[in-house]
């Protein structure tokens, strides 16, 4: 009875068209937007529990598109991965962070910055040499750089991934596994990777406190990761209750709005003295 009218079809097509048009606009304008500095980094401080200070920040990308407004990274990063443009973003991200490091070192701000890379970047055999060249070009100590990759790197050729990660680590760059617990891998597998840190995904904190099972998973993950020799960060910490519980559980580092939101570079500079004296 509910026959589709021409209008209905036109309506549905229009919606599809809109989504497709948006995707195309995003993809097509990415290279130009990168060149024209429509993208920038914000930096989220991480709290080192043992010293009570901020010792690291994570760089998170932001895009203010002149036509579409703010485009979240969760929307354009996957598109860039699918269209083979992620290497443009990753190269831009590394350069951006190293340029920022040069400025910060000149101001006496000596901090490790973590950059998010895509699993696709790990397939590039030149990645270690590219990173090495950039560090030399900007004269930034390798100790001031960390890269974050997700456990989906385990889907790549394991022997080659280990080799690539080893080469990066030999430069003195630290490596973290991001979003731990969201994939299907276990710490038993991650143990094979030459990594320094495990970041437990914020999804686990959604049911924290009111859910003893979720609590146990986080506690056990922290303990296991530490017993395997990894540093542990829990991300997405928003409240004092969760913060206090995680300290009890023995996490090394905490990241989340309870400590600090991601900040533009100038705001980070203003808060730096306070952050390292906390
Ligand atoms: P991620 O690497 O897991 O980054 C953490 C995300 O959690 C960030 O979202 C951050 O703003 C957000 N966050 C921080 N504190 C809290 C909190 O207390 N509560 C909640 N609910 N969220 C918090 P953002 O900046 O939107 O980034 C989303 C994702 O986009 C990142 O997840 C990462 O996977 C990707 N991404 C961001 N920047 C880059 C980049 O430069 N390169 C690549 N390849 N991916 C990036
Ligand atoms: Ca990350
Ligand atoms: Ca994460
Ligand atoms: Ca994430």
Short mmCIF file of C-alpha atoms and ligand atoms in Angstrom, two decimals:
data_model
loop_
_atom_site.label_atom_id
_atom_site.label_comp_id
_atom_site.label_asym_id
_atom_site.label_seq_id
_atom_site.Cartn_x
_atom_site.Cartn_y
_atom_site.Cartn_z
CA UNK A 1 0.00 0.00 0.00
CA UNK A 2 2.80 2.39 0.94
CA UNK A 3 4.04 2.79 -2.57
CA UNK A 4 7.17 4.83 -2.92
CA UNK A 5 6.51 8.04 -4.71
CA UNK A 6 9.00 9.80 -6.91
CA UNK A 7 9.43 12.30 -4.09
CA UNK A 8 10.45 9.61 -1.60
CA UNK A 9 13.08 8.31 -3.93
CA UNK A 10 14.33 11.79 -4.61
CA UNK A 11 14.44 12.41 -0.85
CA UNK A 12 16.48 9.29 -0.06
CA UNK A 13 18.84 9.92 -2.93
CA UNK A 14 19.32 13.45 -1.77
CA UNK A 15 20.41 12.26 1.68
CA UNK A 16 22.83 9.76 0.20
CA UNK A 17 24.11 12.45 -2.11
CA UNK A 18 24.67 14.78 0.82
CA UNK A 19 26.72 12.25 2.75
CA UNK A 20 28.68 11.37 -0.37
CA UNK A 21 29.19 15.01 -1.22
CA UNK A 22 30.50 15.66 2.30
CA UNK A 23 32.94 12.74 2.06
CA UNK A 24 34.16 13.90 -1.33
CA UNK A 25 34.56 17.45 -0.10
CA UNK A 26 36.57 16.23 2.89
CA UNK A 27 38.80 14.01 0.79
CA UNK A 28 39.32 16.57 -1.98
CA UNK A 29 40.10 19.47 0.30
CA UNK A 30 42.47 17.63 2.64
CA UNK A 31 45.76 18.27 0.77
CA UNK A 32 44.99 21.97 0.30
CA UNK A 33 43.77 22.37 3.89
CA UNK A 34 47.01 20.84 5.17
CA UNK A 35 49.04 23.31 3.10
CA UNK A 36 46.90 26.27 4.14
CA UNK A 37 47.16 25.47 7.86
CA UNK A 38 43.46 24.84 8.36
CA UNK A 39 44.52 21.95 10.57
CA UNK A 40 46.27 22.33 13.88
CA UNK A 41 47.29 20.26 16.85
CA UNK A 42 46.01 20.42 20.39
CA UNK A 43 47.99 18.85 23.22
CA UNK A 44 46.50 16.86 26.08
CA UNK A 45 48.71 16.67 29.20
CA UNK A 46 49.17 13.28 30.86
CA UNK A 47 49.76 13.04 34.60
CA UNK A 48 52.66 10.92 35.84
CA UNK A 49 51.41 9.47 39.13
CA UNK A 50 54.78 8.80 40.79
CA UNK A 51 56.07 12.35 40.33
CA UNK A 52 52.70 14.05 40.44
CA UNK A 53 53.73 16.05 37.38
CA UNK A 54 52.89 16.30 33.72
CA UNK A 55 55.69 14.60 31.85
CA UNK A 56 54.05 13.96 28.50
CA UNK A 57 51.38 15.30 26.17
CA UNK A 58 49.44 13.65 23.36
CA UNK A 59 49.04 15.58 20.11
CA UNK A 60 45.49 15.44 18.76
CA UNK A 61 44.61 16.80 15.34
CA UNK A 62 41.92 19.44 14.73
CA UNK A 63 40.44 20.61 11.44
CA UNK A 64 38.44 23.80 10.97
CA UNK A 65 37.25 23.53 7.41
CA UNK A 66 36.31 26.83 5.76
CA UNK A 67 33.07 25.41 4.34
CA UNK A 68 32.14 22.51 6.62
CA UNK A 69 33.21 23.90 9.98
CA UNK A 70 34.85 21.62 12.53
CA UNK A 71 35.42 18.12 11.16
CA UNK A 72 36.22 15.62 13.93
CA UNK A 73 39.26 13.34 13.49
CA UNK A 74 37.01 10.33 14.01
CA UNK A 75 35.37 11.32 10.71
CA UNK A 76 38.32 12.31 8.50
CA UNK A 77 41.05 9.96 9.75
CA UNK A 78 39.19 6.81 8.59
CA UNK A 79 38.45 8.52 5.24
CA UNK A 80 42.12 9.38 4.85
CA UNK A 81 43.04 5.79 5.68
CA UNK A 82 40.65 4.42 3.05
CA UNK A 83 41.80 6.79 0.32
CA UNK A 84 45.52 6.37 0.92
CA UNK A 85 45.95 9.92 2.16
CA UNK A 86 46.79 9.04 5.74
CA UNK A 87 50.52 9.27 5.03
CA UNK A 88 49.99 12.97 4.20
CA UNK A 89 48.41 13.47 7.60
CA UNK A 90 50.99 11.42 9.48
CA UNK A 91 53.89 13.27 7.87
CA UNK A 92 52.19 16.59 8.61
CA UNK A 93 51.52 15.49 12.23
CA UNK A 94 55.15 14.49 12.83
CA UNK A 95 56.46 17.73 11.34
CA UNK A 96 53.94 19.83 13.22
CA UNK A 97 54.92 18.24 16.52
CA UNK A 98 58.66 18.54 15.87
CA UNK A 99 58.28 22.20 14.88
CA UNK A 100 56.37 22.75 18.11
CA UNK A 101 59.10 20.91 20.04
CA UNK A 102 61.73 23.24 18.60
CA UNK A 103 59.75 26.24 19.88
CA UNK A 104 59.13 24.63 23.26
CA UNK A 105 62.77 23.63 23.76
CA UNK A 106 63.74 27.24 23.05
CA UNK A 107 61.32 28.31 25.80
CA UNK A 108 62.73 25.75 28.23
CA UNK A 109 59.75 23.44 27.86
CA UNK A 110 61.14 19.94 27.71
CA UNK A 111 58.34 17.44 27.29
CA UNK A 112 57.68 14.17 25.54
CA UNK A 113 54.99 14.43 22.84
CA UNK A 114 53.02 11.43 21.60
CA UNK A 115 51.86 11.36 17.97
CA UNK A 116 49.08 9.08 16.74
CA UNK A 117 50.05 7.04 13.70
CA UNK A 118 47.83 4.78 11.65
CA UNK A 119 48.34 1.04 11.21
CA UNK A 120 48.77 1.89 7.51
CA UNK A 121 51.90 3.88 8.38
CA UNK A 122 53.47 0.75 9.85
CA UNK A 123 53.21 -0.91 6.44
CA UNK A 124 55.60 1.70 5.11
CA UNK A 125 59.07 0.24 5.40
CA UNK A 126 60.58 3.72 5.24
CA UNK A 127 58.82 4.84 8.41
CA UNK A 128 61.83 4.40 10.74
CA UNK A 129 64.18 6.25 8.39
CA UNK A 130 61.56 8.97 7.77
CA UNK A 131 61.24 9.51 11.54
CA UNK A 132 65.01 9.47 11.93
CA UNK A 133 65.43 12.08 9.18
CA UNK A 134 62.80 14.34 10.69
CA UNK A 135 64.43 14.14 14.13
CA UNK A 136 67.77 15.12 12.59
CA UNK A 137 66.24 17.86 10.46
CA UNK A 138 64.60 19.52 13.45
CA UNK A 139 67.35 18.55 15.93
CA UNK A 140 64.83 17.27 18.46
CA UNK A 141 66.03 14.52 20.85
CA UNK A 142 64.36 11.18 20.07
CA UNK A 143 63.46 10.88 23.77
CA UNK A 144 61.01 13.73 23.25
CA UNK A 145 58.94 11.71 20.81
CA UNK A 146 56.53 8.87 21.31
CA UNK A 147 54.27 7.22 18.77
CA UNK A 148 50.87 5.71 19.46
CA UNK A 149 49.64 2.83 17.35
CA UNK A 150 46.67 0.55 17.87
CA UNK A 151 46.63 -3.17 18.46
CA UNK A 152 45.35 -3.64 14.89
CA UNK A 153 49.04 -3.65 13.87
CA UNK A 154 48.83 -7.28 14.96
CA UNK A 155 46.88 -7.91 11.75
CA UNK A 156 49.97 -7.03 9.70
CA UNK A 157 52.89 -9.34 9.02
CA UNK A 158 54.14 -9.90 12.59
CA UNK A 159 57.83 -10.38 11.81
CA UNK A 160 57.96 -7.21 9.72
CA UNK A 161 55.98 -5.18 12.23
CA UNK A 162 58.36 -6.23 15.00
CA UNK A 163 61.32 -5.23 12.80
CA UNK A 164 59.83 -1.81 12.01
CA UNK A 165 58.97 -1.10 15.64
CA UNK A 166 62.44 -2.21 16.74
CA UNK A 167 64.06 0.20 14.30
CA UNK A 168 61.93 3.07 15.57
CA UNK A 169 62.69 2.18 19.17
CA UNK A 170 66.40 1.96 18.47
CA UNK A 171 66.26 5.64 17.54
CA UNK A 172 65.18 6.28 21.13
CA UNK A 173 61.53 6.93 20.26
CA UNK A 174 59.00 5.34 22.63
CA UNK A 175 56.05 3.31 21.38
CA UNK A 176 52.61 2.99 22.94
CA UNK A 177 49.74 0.68 22.10
CA UNK A 178 46.62 2.85 22.01
CA UNK A 179 42.99 1.90 22.70
CA UNK A 180 44.01 -1.32 24.39
CA UNK A 181 41.06 -3.63 24.95
CA UNK A 182 38.91 -2.46 22.05
CA UNK A 183 40.25 -5.02 19.59
CA UNK A 184 40.36 -8.72 20.10
CA UNK A 185 43.98 -9.13 20.97
CA UNK A 186 45.22 -9.92 24.42
CA UNK A 187 48.28 -8.83 26.30
CA UNK A 188 49.63 -12.30 25.64
CA UNK A 189 49.99 -11.29 21.97
CA UNK A 190 51.15 -7.75 22.63
CA UNK A 191 53.99 -9.20 24.67
CA UNK A 192 55.70 -10.08 21.38
CA UNK A 193 55.82 -6.45 20.26
CA UNK A 194 58.74 -4.19 21.16
CA UNK A 195 56.63 -1.53 22.91
CA UNK A 196 56.97 0.64 26.00
CA UNK A 197 53.48 1.52 27.02
CA UNK A 198 49.92 0.28 26.96
CA UNK A 199 47.05 2.77 26.96
CA UNK A 200 43.85 1.29 28.31
CA UNK A 201 40.86 2.51 26.33
CA UNK A 202 38.38 4.89 27.85
CA UNK A 203 35.52 2.56 26.90
CA UNK A 204 36.30 0.56 30.04
CA UNK A 205 35.63 3.58 32.18
CA UNK A 206 32.05 3.97 30.90
CA UNK A 207 30.80 1.38 33.42
CA UNK A 208 33.45 2.04 36.02
CA UNK A 209 32.45 2.06 39.71
CA UNK A 210 28.88 0.97 39.12
CA UNK A 211 30.12 -2.21 37.46
CA UNK A 212 32.47 -4.42 39.43
CA UNK A 213 33.29 -6.56 36.38
CA UNK A 214 34.49 -3.56 34.36
CA UNK A 215 36.46 -2.55 37.41
CA UNK A 216 38.12 -5.96 37.57
CA UNK A 217 39.03 -5.90 33.88
CA UNK A 218 40.84 -2.59 34.29
CA UNK A 219 42.57 -3.72 37.49
CA UNK A 220 43.70 -7.01 35.93
CA UNK A 221 44.83 -5.32 32.69
CA UNK A 222 46.95 -2.83 34.64
CA UNK A 223 48.53 -5.59 36.71
CA UNK A 224 49.21 -7.86 33.75
CA UNK A 225 50.62 -5.07 31.57
CA UNK A 226 52.91 -4.00 34.38
CA UNK A 227 54.06 -7.55 35.05
CA UNK A 228 55.02 -7.77 31.36
CA UNK A 229 57.17 -4.68 31.83
CA UNK A 230 54.95 -2.11 30.13
CA UNK A 231 54.06 1.32 31.47
CA UNK A 232 50.33 1.79 31.77
CA UNK A 233 48.22 4.83 30.96
CA UNK A 234 44.48 4.94 31.45
CA UNK A 235 42.77 7.45 29.19
CA UNK A 236 39.42 9.22 29.43
CA UNK A 237 39.55 9.79 33.20
CA UNK A 238 36.85 12.34 33.98
CA UNK A 239 36.08 12.13 37.71
CA UNK A 240 37.91 12.12 41.04
CA UNK A 241 36.36 8.75 42.02
CA UNK A 242 37.76 7.03 38.96
CA UNK A 243 41.06 8.85 39.31
CA UNK A 244 41.50 7.70 42.94
CA UNK A 245 40.55 4.11 42.12
CA UNK A 246 43.04 3.97 39.24
CA UNK A 247 45.85 5.17 41.47
CA UNK A 248 44.97 2.35 43.86
CA UNK A 249 45.11 -0.07 40.92
CA UNK A 250 48.67 1.07 40.23
CA UNK A 251 48.43 2.85 36.88
CA UNK A 252 51.57 4.85 35.99
CA UNK A 253 49.96 7.64 34.02
CA UNK A 254 46.52 9.16 33.76
CA UNK A 255 45.03 11.09 30.86
CA UNK A 256 41.63 12.68 30.75
CA UNK A 257 39.56 15.73 31.42
CA UNK A 258 39.87 15.30 35.18
CA UNK A 259 43.51 16.32 34.81
CA UNK A 260 43.36 18.42 31.64
CA UNK A 261 41.50 18.75 28.38
CA UNK A 262 43.50 18.96 25.15
CA UNK A 263 44.96 22.48 24.94
CA UNK A 264 46.14 24.66 22.07
CA UNK A 265 49.91 25.15 22.24
CA UNK A 266 49.75 28.66 23.70
CA UNK A 267 47.39 27.54 26.49
CA UNK A 268 49.69 24.63 27.25
CA UNK A 269 52.60 27.08 27.52
CA UNK A 270 50.62 29.24 29.96
CA UNK A 271 49.82 26.24 32.15
CA UNK A 272 53.19 24.49 31.83
CA UNK A 273 54.81 25.74 35.05
CA UNK A 274 51.70 24.84 37.00
CA UNK A 275 51.44 21.43 35.32
CA UNK A 276 55.01 20.40 36.13
CA UNK A 277 54.80 21.67 39.70
CA UNK A 278 51.52 20.03 40.60
P1 LIG B 1 42.64 8.60 20.73
O1 LIG B 1 44.02 8.54 20.22
O2 LIG B 1 42.16 7.46 21.55
O3 LIG B 1 42.53 9.97 21.51
C1 LIG B 1 41.81 10.15 22.71
C2 LIG B 1 40.50 10.86 22.45
O4 LIG B 1 39.78 11.01 23.70
C3 LIG B 1 40.66 12.27 21.91
O5 LIG B 1 39.57 12.52 21.03
C4 LIG B 1 40.53 13.12 23.17
O6 LIG B 1 40.15 14.45 22.91
C5 LIG B 1 39.46 12.35 23.91
N1 LIG B 1 39.48 12.60 25.35
C6 LIG B 1 40.47 13.07 26.12
N2 LIG B 1 40.13 13.12 27.42
C7 LIG B 1 38.87 12.64 27.50
C8 LIG B 1 37.94 12.43 28.58
O7 LIG B 1 38.22 12.68 29.76
N3 LIG B 1 36.73 11.89 28.26
C9 LIG B 1 36.39 11.59 26.96
N4 LIG B 1 35.18 11.08 26.74
N5 LIG B 1 37.24 11.78 25.92
C10 LIG B 1 38.45 12.30 26.18
P2 LIG B 1 39.80 13.25 19.63
O8 LIG B 1 40.80 14.35 19.80
O9 LIG B 1 38.45 13.59 19.08
O10 LIG B 1 40.47 12.15 18.73
C11 LIG B 1 39.76 11.00 18.37
C12 LIG B 1 40.63 9.99 17.69
O11 LIG B 1 41.11 10.47 16.43
C13 LIG B 1 41.91 9.66 18.48
O12 LIG B 1 41.60 8.76 19.52
C14 LIG B 1 42.77 9.08 17.38
O13 LIG B 1 42.45 7.75 17.15
C15 LIG B 1 42.38 9.92 16.19
N6 LIG B 1 43.38 11.00 16.02
C16 LIG B 1 43.46 12.23 16.61
N7 LIG B 1 44.54 12.91 16.16
C17 LIG B 1 45.17 12.11 15.27
C18 LIG B 1 46.36 12.24 14.45
O14 LIG B 1 47.09 13.25 14.48
N8 LIG B 1 46.66 11.20 13.64
C19 LIG B 1 45.91 10.05 13.61
N9 LIG B 1 46.28 9.05 12.79
N10 LIG B 1 44.81 9.89 14.37
C20 LIG B 1 44.44 10.90 15.19
CA1 LIG B 2 45.98 8.13 21.01
CA1 LIG B 3 43.19 6.00 22.80
CA1 LIG B 4 40.39 5.98 20.34
#
